[in-house]
mmCIF file of C-alpha atoms in Angstrom:
data_model
loop_
_atom_site.group_PDB
_atom_site.id
_atom_site.type_symbol
_atom_site.label_atom_id
_atom_site.label_comp_id
_atom_site.label_asym_id
_atom_site.label_seq_id
_atom_site.Cartn_x
_atom_site.Cartn_y
_atom_site.Cartn_z
ATOM 1 C CA MET A 302 -85.897 46.025 105.591
ATOM 2 C CA LEU A 303 -86.893 48.297 108.345
ATOM 3 C CA ILE A 304 -89.991 49.142 109.062
ATOM 4 C CA PRO A 305 -89.821 52.684 110.960
ATOM 5 C CA THR A 306 -93.749 51.843 111.032
ATOM 6 C CA LEU A 307 -97.178 50.573 110.340
ATOM 7 C CA GLY A 308 -98.722 54.457 110.169
ATOM 8 C CA CYS A 309 -99.662 55.700 107.080
ATOM 9 C CA PRO A 310 -101.683 59.718 106.297
ATOM 10 C CA ALA A 311 -102.843 58.358 102.793
ATOM 11 C CA HIS A 312 -106.092 55.643 102.431
ATOM 12 C CA CYS A 313 -105.419 53.555 99.610
ATOM 13 C CA ARG A 314 -109.250 50.963 99.298
ATOM 14 C CA TYR A 315 -107.030 48.672 98.294
ATOM 15 C CA CYS A 316 -103.955 49.058 101.263
ATOM 16 C CA TRP A 317 -102.901 45.818 104.100
ATOM 17 C CA SER A 318 -100.545 47.662 105.776
ATOM 18 C CA SER A 319 -101.246 50.459 107.526
ATOM 19 C CA ASP A 320 -102.295 50.958 110.794
ATOM 20 C CA ALA A 321 -103.010 54.566 112.087
ATOM 21 C CA GLY A 322 -101.479 53.002 116.076
ATOM 22 C CA SER A 323 -98.740 51.238 114.888
ATOM 23 C CA PRO A 324 -95.925 52.849 117.242
ATOM 24 C CA LYS A 325 -92.579 53.981 115.650
ATOM 25 C CA MET A 326 -89.596 52.830 116.185
ATOM 26 C CA SER A 327 -86.890 54.601 118.095
ATOM 27 C CA ILE A 328 -83.342 55.331 117.890
ATOM 28 C CA ASP A 329 -82.543 52.249 120.587
ATOM 29 C CA THR A 330 -83.904 50.047 118.128
ATOM 30 C CA VAL A 331 -81.584 50.524 115.377
ATOM 31 C CA ARG A 332 -78.797 50.433 117.953
ATOM 32 C CA ASP A 333 -80.284 47.052 118.501
ATOM 33 C CA VAL A 334 -79.905 46.252 115.244
ATOM 34 C CA VAL A 335 -76.727 47.749 114.239
ATOM 35 C CA THR A 336 -75.757 45.247 118.003
ATOM 36 C CA TRP A 337 -77.385 42.440 116.183
ATOM 37 C CA LEU A 338 -76.003 42.312 112.646
ATOM 38 C CA LYS A 339 -72.733 42.906 113.318
ATOM 39 C CA GLU A 340 -72.075 38.873 114.500
ATOM 40 C CA PHE A 341 -74.864 37.627 112.632
ATOM 41 C CA ARG A 342 -73.993 38.589 108.874
ATOM 42 C CA ASN A 343 -71.240 39.361 107.491
ATOM 43 C CA ASP A 344 -71.904 40.270 104.081
ATOM 44 C CA HIS A 345 -73.808 42.787 102.014
ATOM 45 C CA VAL A 346 -76.754 43.717 103.528
ATOM 46 C CA THR A 347 -79.439 46.590 102.185
ATOM 47 C CA PHE A 348 -81.860 48.154 104.203
ATOM 48 C CA THR A 349 -84.769 49.131 103.108
ATOM 49 C CA PHE A 350 -86.731 51.434 104.557
ATOM 50 C CA HIS A 351 -90.388 50.464 103.655
ATOM 51 C CA GLY A 352 -93.414 50.981 106.390
ATOM 52 C CA GLY A 353 -96.804 51.772 105.967
ATOM 53 C CA GLU A 354 -94.855 55.185 105.779
ATOM 54 C CA PRO A 355 -91.336 55.597 106.577
ATOM 55 C CA LEU A 356 -91.527 59.010 106.664
ATOM 56 C CA LEU A 357 -93.518 59.123 109.564
ATOM 57 C CA ALA A 358 -90.301 58.648 111.692
ATOM 58 C CA GLY A 359 -88.846 61.846 111.118
ATOM 59 C CA ALA A 360 -85.906 64.440 110.261
ATOM 60 C CA ASP A 361 -84.319 63.529 112.815
ATOM 61 C CA PHE A 362 -84.735 59.075 113.086
ATOM 62 C CA TYR A 363 -82.814 59.547 109.823
ATOM 63 C CA ARG A 364 -80.151 62.229 110.381
ATOM 64 C CA GLN A 365 -79.061 59.014 113.853
ATOM 65 C CA ALA A 366 -80.280 55.842 112.337
ATOM 66 C CA LEU A 367 -79.037 56.699 108.380
ATOM 67 C CA PRO A 368 -75.205 57.194 110.308
ATOM 68 C CA LEU A 369 -75.863 54.805 112.735
ATOM 69 C CA LEU A 370 -75.446 52.010 110.201
ATOM 70 C CA SER A 371 -73.853 53.309 107.888
ATOM 71 C CA GLN A 372 -70.338 53.417 110.276
ATOM 72 C CA GLU A 373 -70.749 51.018 112.981
ATOM 73 C CA LEU A 374 -71.859 48.537 110.026
ATOM 74 C CA SER A 375 -69.589 49.303 107.442
ATOM 75 C CA HIS A 376 -67.993 45.985 107.090
ATOM 76 C CA LEU A 377 -71.138 44.907 105.491
ATOM 77 C CA ASN A 378 -70.672 47.492 102.877
ATOM 78 C CA PRO A 379 -74.305 48.685 103.647
ATOM 79 C CA GLU A 380 -76.662 50.203 100.892
ATOM 80 C CA PHE A 381 -79.760 51.758 101.348
ATOM 81 C CA ALA A 382 -83.328 52.150 99.628
ATOM 82 C CA MET A 383 -86.201 53.193 100.726
ATOM 83 C CA GLN A 384 -90.377 53.164 99.523
ATOM 84 C CA SER A 385 -92.685 55.981 100.637
ATOM 85 C CA ASN A 386 -95.586 57.483 98.472
ATOM 86 C CA LEU A 387 -93.169 61.293 99.364
ATOM 87 C CA TRP A 388 -95.976 63.443 101.282
ATOM 88 C CA LEU A 389 -94.005 63.979 103.833
ATOM 89 C CA LEU A 390 -90.841 64.736 101.642
ATOM 90 C CA THR A 391 -88.913 67.960 103.059
ATOM 91 C CA PRO A 392 -85.990 69.533 101.319
ATOM 92 C CA GLU A 393 -84.127 68.831 104.743
ATOM 93 C CA ILE A 394 -85.071 65.058 104.975
ATOM 94 C CA ALA A 395 -83.956 65.025 100.926
ATOM 95 C CA GLU A 396 -80.917 66.227 102.414
ATOM 96 C CA ILE A 397 -80.118 63.380 105.202
ATOM 97 C CA LEU A 398 -81.141 60.922 102.473
ATOM 98 C CA ALA A 399 -79.153 62.521 99.330
ATOM 99 C CA GLN A 400 -76.012 62.640 101.824
ATOM 100 C CA PHE A 401 -76.708 58.893 102.237
ATOM 101 C CA LYS A 402 -77.404 58.247 98.673
ATOM 102 C CA VAL A 403 -80.897 56.819 99.280
ATOM 103 C CA PRO A 404 -82.837 55.840 95.849
ATOM 104 C CA LEU A 405 -86.542 56.303 96.610
ATOM 105 C CA GLY A 406 -89.492 53.931 95.569
ATOM 106 C CA THR A 407 -92.796 55.348 95.089
ATOM 107 C CA SER A 408 -95.821 54.544 94.150
ATOM 108 C CA ILE A 409 -98.386 56.367 91.874
ATOM 109 C CA ASP A 410 -101.410 53.964 89.660
ATOM 110 C CA GLY A 411 -101.221 56.104 86.122
ATOM 111 C CA PRO A 412 -103.109 59.493 85.956
ATOM 112 C CA GLU A 413 -104.211 61.161 88.261
ATOM 113 C CA GLU A 414 -107.792 61.039 87.840
ATOM 114 C CA LEU A 415 -107.382 56.908 88.190
ATOM 115 C CA ASN A 416 -104.780 57.269 90.424
ATOM 116 C CA ASP A 417 -106.433 59.520 92.853
ATOM 117 C CA LEU A 418 -109.841 56.372 92.395
ATOM 118 C CA GLN A 419 -107.912 54.007 93.413
ATOM 119 C CA ARG A 420 -105.594 56.173 96.042
ATOM 120 C CA GLY A 421 -107.730 58.524 97.550
ATOM 121 C CA ASP A 422 -108.202 62.173 96.326
ATOM 122 C CA GLY A 423 -105.749 64.735 96.081
ATOM 123 C CA TYR A 424 -102.622 61.399 96.417
ATOM 124 C CA PHE A 425 -101.141 62.377 93.341
ATOM 125 C CA VAL A 426 -100.393 66.636 93.353
ATOM 126 C CA LYS A 427 -98.959 65.220 97.284
ATOM 127 C CA THR A 428 -96.579 62.382 95.820
ATOM 128 C CA MET A 429 -95.760 65.267 93.031
ATOM 129 C CA LYS A 430 -94.642 67.638 95.087
ATOM 130 C CA GLY A 431 -92.387 65.879 97.236
ATOM 131 C CA TYR A 432 -91.092 64.190 93.626
ATOM 132 C CA GLU A 433 -90.042 67.433 92.847
ATOM 133 C CA VAL A 434 -88.260 68.086 96.235
ATOM 134 C CA ALA A 435 -86.420 64.763 95.490
ATOM 135 C CA ARG A 436 -85.333 66.117 91.682
ATOM 136 C CA ALA A 437 -84.330 69.163 93.596
ATOM 137 C CA HIS A 438 -81.460 66.747 95.682
ATOM 138 C CA GLY A 439 -80.524 64.597 93.240
ATOM 139 C CA LEU A 440 -82.356 61.445 94.670
ATOM 140 C CA ARG A 441 -83.437 58.760 92.095
ATOM 141 C CA VAL A 442 -87.026 58.399 92.162
ATOM 142 C CA SER A 443 -88.580 54.793 90.739
ATOM 143 C CA PHE A 444 -92.223 54.425 90.195
ATOM 144 C CA ILE A 445 -93.991 51.365 91.079
ATOM 145 C CA CYS A 446 -97.440 51.418 89.405
ATOM 146 C CA THR A 447 -100.460 48.945 91.535
ATOM 147 C CA PHE A 448 -102.410 46.982 88.956
ATOM 148 C CA THR A 449 -106.218 46.310 90.063
ATOM 149 C CA ASN A 450 -109.123 44.373 88.595
ATOM 150 C CA HIS A 451 -110.218 47.951 87.895
ATOM 151 C CA SER A 452 -106.968 49.742 86.117
ATOM 152 C CA VAL A 453 -105.882 47.259 83.419
ATOM 153 C CA LYS A 454 -108.996 48.261 81.788
ATOM 154 C CA PHE A 455 -107.339 50.671 81.230
ATOM 155 C CA ARG A 456 -103.225 49.382 80.782
ATOM 156 C CA GLU A 457 -103.160 51.920 77.499
ATOM 157 C CA GLU A 458 -103.230 54.701 79.299
ATOM 158 C CA ILE A 459 -101.431 53.659 82.082
ATOM 159 C CA PHE A 460 -98.215 53.431 80.013
ATOM 160 C CA ASN A 461 -98.773 56.218 77.889
ATOM 161 C CA PHE A 462 -98.253 57.916 81.048
ATOM 162 C CA PHE A 463 -95.485 56.615 82.119
ATOM 163 C CA LEU A 464 -93.672 56.203 79.190
ATOM 164 C CA GLU A 465 -94.774 60.172 78.217
ATOM 165 C CA ASN A 466 -93.435 61.453 82.234
ATOM 166 C CA ARG A 467 -90.598 59.153 81.808
ATOM 167 C CA PHE A 468 -90.460 57.882 84.508
ATOM 168 C CA ARG A 469 -88.927 54.243 85.941
ATOM 169 C CA LEU A 470 -91.698 51.411 85.808
ATOM 170 C CA LYS A 471 -92.487 48.948 88.539
ATOM 171 C CA LEU A 472 -95.653 47.066 88.457
ATOM 172 C CA HIS A 473 -97.439 45.120 91.090
ATOM 173 C CA PRO A 474 -100.796 43.483 91.016
ATOM 174 C CA ALA A 475 -102.822 44.045 93.824
ATOM 175 C CA LEU A 476 -103.388 41.546 96.325
ATOM 176 C CA PRO A 477 -105.528 40.128 98.737
ATOM 177 C CA SER A 478 -104.019 39.965 102.184
ATOM 178 C CA LEU A 479 -104.069 37.754 105.649
ATOM 179 C CA ARG A 480 -105.307 40.449 107.539
ATOM 180 C CA ASP A 481 -108.214 42.410 105.080
ATOM 181 C CA SER A 482 -111.859 40.982 106.192
ATOM 182 C CA THR A 483 -113.379 41.561 101.824
ATOM 183 C CA PRO A 484 -108.959 40.161 100.500
ATOM 184 C CA GLY A 485 -110.164 39.578 96.308
ATOM 185 C CA GLN A 486 -112.242 43.204 96.311
ATOM 186 C CA TRP A 487 -108.744 44.512 93.860
ATOM 187 C CA ALA A 488 -107.691 41.645 93.244
ATOM 188 C CA LEU A 489 -105.747 41.338 90.124
ATOM 189 C CA ASP A 490 -106.918 38.090 88.719
ATOM 190 C CA PRO A 491 -103.840 36.028 87.642
ATOM 191 C CA ASP A 492 -104.714 35.508 83.974
ATOM 192 C CA ASP A 493 -105.470 38.859 83.761
ATOM 193 C CA TYR A 494 -101.924 39.610 84.975
ATOM 194 C CA GLY A 495 -100.093 37.393 82.835
ATOM 195 C CA GLU A 496 -102.184 39.194 79.698
ATOM 196 C CA LEU A 497 -100.976 42.594 81.044
ATOM 197 C CA LEU A 498 -97.311 41.454 81.427
ATOM 198 C CA VAL A 499 -96.716 40.202 78.143
ATOM 199 C CA PHE A 500 -99.086 43.559 76.650
ATOM 200 C CA LEU A 501 -96.180 45.622 79.090
ATOM 201 C CA LEU A 502 -93.591 43.194 77.227
ATOM 202 C CA ASP A 503 -95.139 44.394 73.695
ATOM 203 C CA LYS A 504 -94.766 48.081 74.552
ATOM 204 C CA TYR A 505 -90.896 47.529 76.574
ATOM 205 C CA LEU A 506 -90.602 46.286 72.875
ATOM 206 C CA ASP A 507 -91.506 49.101 71.085
ATOM 207 C CA ASN A 508 -90.316 51.792 73.343
ATOM 208 C CA MET A 509 -86.745 50.708 74.291
ATOM 209 C CA GLY A 510 -84.529 53.442 74.660
ATOM 210 C CA SER A 511 -87.299 55.245 76.352
ATOM 211 C CA ILE A 512 -89.345 53.792 78.879
ATOM 212 C CA GLU A 513 -87.664 50.842 81.684
ATOM 213 C CA ILE A 514 -90.074 48.531 82.771
ATOM 214 C CA MET A 515 -88.199 46.841 86.114
ATOM 215 C CA ASN A 516 -90.589 43.695 86.087
ATOM 216 C CA ILE A 517 -89.054 42.749 81.742
ATOM 217 C CA ASN A 518 -85.507 42.929 82.999
ATOM 218 C CA ASP A 519 -85.666 40.693 86.013
ATOM 219 C CA LEU A 520 -87.612 37.985 84.195
ATOM 220 C CA CYS A 521 -86.448 37.890 81.586
ATOM 221 C CA ARG A 522 -82.934 38.069 83.678
ATOM 222 C CA CYS A 523 -84.854 34.701 85.574
ATOM 223 C CA ILE A 524 -85.063 33.187 81.940
ATOM 224 C CA PHE A 525 -81.209 34.445 80.178
ATOM 225 C CA THR A 526 -79.384 33.533 84.022
ATOM 226 C CA ARG A 527 -81.803 30.356 84.716
ATOM 227 C CA ARG A 528 -82.195 31.446 88.582
ATOM 228 C CA GLY A 529 -84.542 33.822 90.370
ATOM 229 C CA SER A 530 -83.294 38.026 90.586
ATOM 230 C CA VAL A 531 -85.541 39.363 93.417
ATOM 231 C CA CYS A 532 -87.596 37.970 96.395
ATOM 232 C CA THR A 533 -90.280 36.100 94.328
ATOM 233 C CA PHE A 534 -88.660 33.955 92.174
ATOM 234 C CA VAL A 535 -86.068 32.953 94.974
ATOM 235 C CA ASN A 536 -85.996 31.315 98.227
ATOM 236 C CA CYS A 537 -85.585 34.509 100.289
ATOM 237 C CA THR A 538 -86.038 33.139 104.075
ATOM 238 C CA GLY A 539 -82.968 34.248 105.648
ATOM 239 C CA ASN A 540 -81.691 36.255 103.523
ATOM 240 C CA THR A 541 -84.653 38.691 103.292
ATOM 241 C CA LEU A 542 -86.222 39.379 106.525
ATOM 242 C CA ALA A 543 -87.921 42.656 108.319
ATOM 243 C CA ILE A 544 -87.787 44.596 111.552
ATOM 244 C CA GLY A 545 -91.085 46.384 112.685
ATOM 245 C CA PRO A 546 -91.666 49.015 114.473
ATOM 246 C CA ASP A 547 -90.532 47.278 118.371
ATOM 247 C CA GLY A 548 -87.870 45.132 116.660
ATOM 248 C CA SER A 549 -89.275 42.279 116.177
ATOM 249 C CA ILE A 550 -88.003 40.161 113.556
ATOM 250 C CA TYR A 551 -90.373 38.548 110.176
ATOM 251 C CA PRO A 552 -89.517 36.507 107.289
ATOM 252 C CA CYS A 553 -91.034 39.480 105.768
ATOM 253 C CA TYR A 554 -92.624 43.247 105.482
ATOM 254 C CA ARG A 555 -95.860 41.129 104.937
ATOM 255 C CA PHE A 556 -96.054 39.844 108.216
ATOM 256 C CA ILE A 557 -95.407 42.726 109.668
ATOM 257 C CA GLY A 558 -97.490 42.870 113.227
ATOM 258 C CA MET A 559 -98.478 39.491 112.952
ATOM 259 C CA PRO A 560 -97.705 37.472 116.358
ATOM 260 C CA GLU A 561 -97.617 34.228 114.805
ATOM 261 C CA TRP A 562 -94.810 35.428 111.851
ATOM 262 C CA VAL A 563 -92.889 36.431 114.844
ATOM 263 C CA MET A 564 -89.121 34.982 114.082
ATOM 264 C CA GLY A 565 -86.950 36.842 117.573
ATOM 265 C CA HIS A 566 -86.118 40.644 118.409
ATOM 266 C CA VAL A 567 -82.993 42.934 118.120
ATOM 267 C CA ARG A 568 -82.677 43.074 121.825
ATOM 268 C CA ASN A 569 -82.060 39.229 122.653
ATOM 269 C CA THR A 570 -79.211 38.968 119.409
ATOM 270 C CA PRO A 571 -80.450 36.195 117.697
ATOM 271 C CA THR A 572 -78.219 33.910 115.212
ATOM 272 C CA ILE A 573 -78.959 32.565 112.003
ATOM 273 C CA GLU A 574 -79.479 28.941 113.996
ATOM 274 C CA GLU A 575 -81.847 30.055 116.746
ATOM 275 C CA LEU A 576 -83.628 32.461 113.598
ATOM 276 C CA SER A 577 -84.367 28.706 111.786
ATOM 277 C CA CYS A 578 -85.477 27.229 115.300
ATOM 278 C CA SER A 579 -88.578 29.930 114.511
ATOM 279 C CA ASP A 580 -92.243 28.655 113.874
ATOM 280 C CA ALA A 581 -92.314 31.437 110.962
ATOM 281 C CA TRP A 582 -89.113 30.422 109.349
ATOM 282 C CA GLN A 583 -90.619 26.593 109.795
ATOM 283 C CA LYS A 584 -93.005 27.387 107.938
ATOM 284 C CA MET A 585 -91.327 29.665 104.973
ATOM 285 C CA HIS A 586 -88.994 26.834 104.627
ATOM 286 C CA GLN A 587 -92.507 23.741 104.712
ATOM 287 C CA TYR A 588 -93.070 26.177 101.433
ATOM 288 C CA GLU A 589 -90.061 25.801 99.903
ATOM 289 C CA GLU A 590 -90.529 22.101 99.905
ATOM 290 C CA TYR A 591 -93.729 21.861 99.379
ATOM 291 C CA VAL A 592 -92.950 23.413 96.226
ATOM 292 C CA ASP A 593 -89.872 21.027 95.767
ATOM 293 C CA GLU A 594 -92.294 18.564 95.047
ATOM 294 C CA VAL A 595 -95.623 19.747 93.827
ATOM 295 C CA CYS A 596 -93.225 22.663 91.027
ATOM 296 C CA LYS A 597 -89.958 19.403 90.349
ATOM 297 C CA GLY A 598 -91.967 18.465 86.809
ATOM 298 C CA CYS A 599 -92.507 22.765 85.586
ATOM 299 C CA LYS A 600 -88.978 24.010 83.318
ATOM 300 C CA HIS A 601 -89.169 27.646 85.573
ATOM 301 C CA LEU A 602 -88.760 25.805 88.906
ATOM 302 C CA ARG A 603 -85.341 26.553 89.233
ATOM 303 C CA TYR A 604 -85.934 30.622 88.037
ATOM 304 C CA CYS A 605 -89.677 30.692 89.878
ATOM 305 C CA ARG A 606 -89.437 28.330 92.374
ATOM 306 C CA GLY A 607 -93.040 28.232 93.371
ATOM 307 C CA GLY A 608 -94.322 32.632 93.369
ATOM 308 C CA CYS A 609 -94.366 34.486 96.275
ATOM 309 C CA PRO A 610 -95.035 32.193 100.089
ATOM 310 C CA TYR A 611 -97.232 34.524 101.428
ATOM 311 C CA ASN A 612 -99.442 34.620 98.012
ATOM 312 C CA ALA A 613 -99.991 30.957 98.531
ATOM 313 C CA ILE A 614 -100.962 31.252 101.812
ATOM 314 C CA VAL A 615 -103.441 33.722 101.776
ATOM 315 C CA PRO A 616 -106.206 31.732 100.065
ATOM 316 C CA THR A 617 -106.004 29.227 102.223
ATOM 317 C CA GLY A 618 -105.642 31.413 106.196
ATOM 318 C CA GLY A 619 -101.489 30.822 106.675
ATOM 319 C CA LYS A 620 -102.241 26.805 105.303
ATOM 320 C CA ILE A 621 -99.365 25.462 103.392
ATOM 321 C CA ALA A 622 -101.892 23.822 100.631
ATOM 322 C CA GLY A 623 -101.003 26.142 96.971
ATOM 323 C CA VAL A 624 -98.027 27.515 95.473
ATOM 324 C CA ASP A 625 -98.336 31.752 94.536
ATOM 325 C CA PRO A 626 -101.687 32.031 92.601
ATOM 326 C CA HIS A 627 -99.585 34.330 90.455
ATOM 327 C CA CYS A 628 -98.374 30.714 89.025
ATOM 328 C CA ARG A 629 -100.258 31.051 86.056
ATOM 329 C CA ALA A 630 -99.289 34.790 85.165
ATOM 330 C CA TYR A 631 -96.019 33.668 85.466
ATOM 331 C CA MET A 632 -95.494 30.996 83.333
ATOM 332 C CA ARG A 633 -97.292 33.120 81.316
ATOM 333 C CA ILE A 634 -95.209 35.422 80.562
ATOM 334 C CA PHE A 635 -92.014 32.922 81.285
ATOM 335 C CA ASN A 636 -93.218 30.917 77.872
ATOM 336 C CA GLU A 637 -93.714 34.013 75.711
ATOM 337 C CA ILE A 638 -90.287 35.293 76.816
ATOM 338 C CA GLY A 639 -88.453 31.926 76.536
ATOM 339 C CA THR A 640 -89.963 30.508 73.314
ATOM 340 C CA ARG A 641 -89.624 34.840 71.186
ATOM 341 C CA LEU A 642 -85.441 33.613 72.620
ATOM 342 C CA ASN A 643 -86.043 30.429 70.676
ATOM 343 C CA ASP A 644 -87.242 32.038 67.683
ATOM 344 C CA GLU A 645 -84.616 34.932 67.756
ATOM 345 C CA MET A 646 -81.808 32.488 68.019
ATOM 346 C CA MET A 647 -82.790 29.947 65.569
ATOM 347 C CA GLY A 648 -82.783 32.603 63.109
ATOM 348 C CA THR A 649 -79.467 33.727 64.352
ATOM 349 C CA SER A 650 -76.706 31.297 62.291
ATOM 350 C CA PHE A 651 -74.619 29.125 64.300
ATOM 351 C CA LEU A 652 -71.736 29.297 62.899
ATOM 352 C CA GLU A 653 -71.823 33.497 62.924
ATOM 353 C CA GLY A 654 -72.528 33.302 67.461
ATOM 354 C CA VAL A 655 -75.125 34.647 70.168
ATOM 355 C CA SER A 656 -74.077 38.296 68.888
ATOM 356 C CA ALA A 657 -75.004 38.256 65.479
ATOM 357 C CA PHE A 658 -78.555 39.354 66.872
ATOM 358 C CA GLN A 659 -77.717 42.869 66.845
ATOM 359 C CA GLY A 660 -78.197 42.758 63.114
ATOM 360 C CA ILE A 661 -80.715 40.238 62.920
ATOM 361 C CA GLN A 662 -82.478 43.132 65.573
ATOM 362 C CA ALA A 663 -81.578 46.424 62.763
ATOM 363 C CA ALA A 664 -82.975 44.721 60.309
ATOM 364 C CA ARG A 665 -86.824 44.246 62.021
ATOM 365 C CA LYS A 666 -89.214 46.754 63.359
ATOM 366 C CA ARG A 667 -89.174 46.572 66.487
ATOM 367 C CA PRO A 668 -85.809 44.678 68.216
ATOM 368 C CA GLY A 669 -87.167 41.701 70.092
ATOM 369 C CA VAL A 670 -86.008 40.034 73.052
ATOM 370 C CA MET A 671 -82.252 39.354 72.699
ATOM 371 C CA ALA A 672 -82.335 42.567 71.994
ATOM 372 C CA LEU A 673 -83.660 43.330 75.645
ATOM 373 C CA MET A 674 -81.791 40.565 76.986
ATOM 374 C CA HIS A 675 -78.332 42.199 75.677
ATOM 375 C CA LYS A 676 -79.430 45.732 77.456
ATOM 376 C CA VAL A 677 -80.208 44.048 80.954
ATOM 377 C CA HIS A 678 -76.767 42.233 80.733
ATOM 378 C CA SER A 679 -74.730 45.394 79.974
ATOM 379 C CA PRO A 680 -73.012 47.544 82.047
ATOM 380 C CA ASP A 681 -73.789 50.500 82.311
#
């Protein structure tokens, strides 16, 4: 992840990742990133521009940064993505992003009144205006919906909003932060999060073909492949890295701006071995070892990995003394998907094989989890 700045023009009530005094990444820092990655690893790389608000970097930044990364690191087959509120998306910037096929993620928490209650007056209109600019330039846009302890009470209305607008949905639970003096004010309770995931699984099955819920896809993929498919459910150390505006290297964007989590600096072109000697890397590795021990009896360990390390250390002030507090939510939805899958497979003739699920689904009013598994793993 590249974090051009932690600055952001929005003032979302539960946000912990913006910093009004943040510097902006220079093109020289991007050049340092290129020099570093030329020798760092040889596998495929995805650059996600995150923030703060990455569009604050401006059109000139992306006009230079995207070709620099794409051409100088062509041996890594780079792809790009961006997470933005879209307020600052101009036709000029949209044309640059379209040239490099940059998919966009943005954030809307549901209908305008509910969204603006959580994200600030006028947020909805500004983001939807940017969304129209993106669409006019052929950019693919997905939506992240943050569920808080308030908005989860309106889950039906929120789901219907995404369904009616045919928006591709990814949900986030509102999270506590190491940088917030009131970390739990908006945080979604793990049990409520688990029930929300089951609710959305049912809604997804009821409306297959009319909406896509990326989290449910990822959870089904975990069960089917027996391994994590997103950073929350894998040992992410060394595979996910974040570069701050000044070129500092962190384990994840959520640690940006916290000096104790700096692993190195791009201008020093550190090797993977040098990064692994940093205190931050060692702490992430300690979390993996902790999970191996405390979760060894859990049937979901292989594709859960104790959840997100950052989530795990927030309640303990940075100490490793527990797994991701959303463990109960993950266990709830993994158990639900696994139980339904087993029930559906038990209803399928062994001699007919797993392909028989198509006939079974046709006889049902609602498609089952096996139909969703088929959708997730079928070629586009």
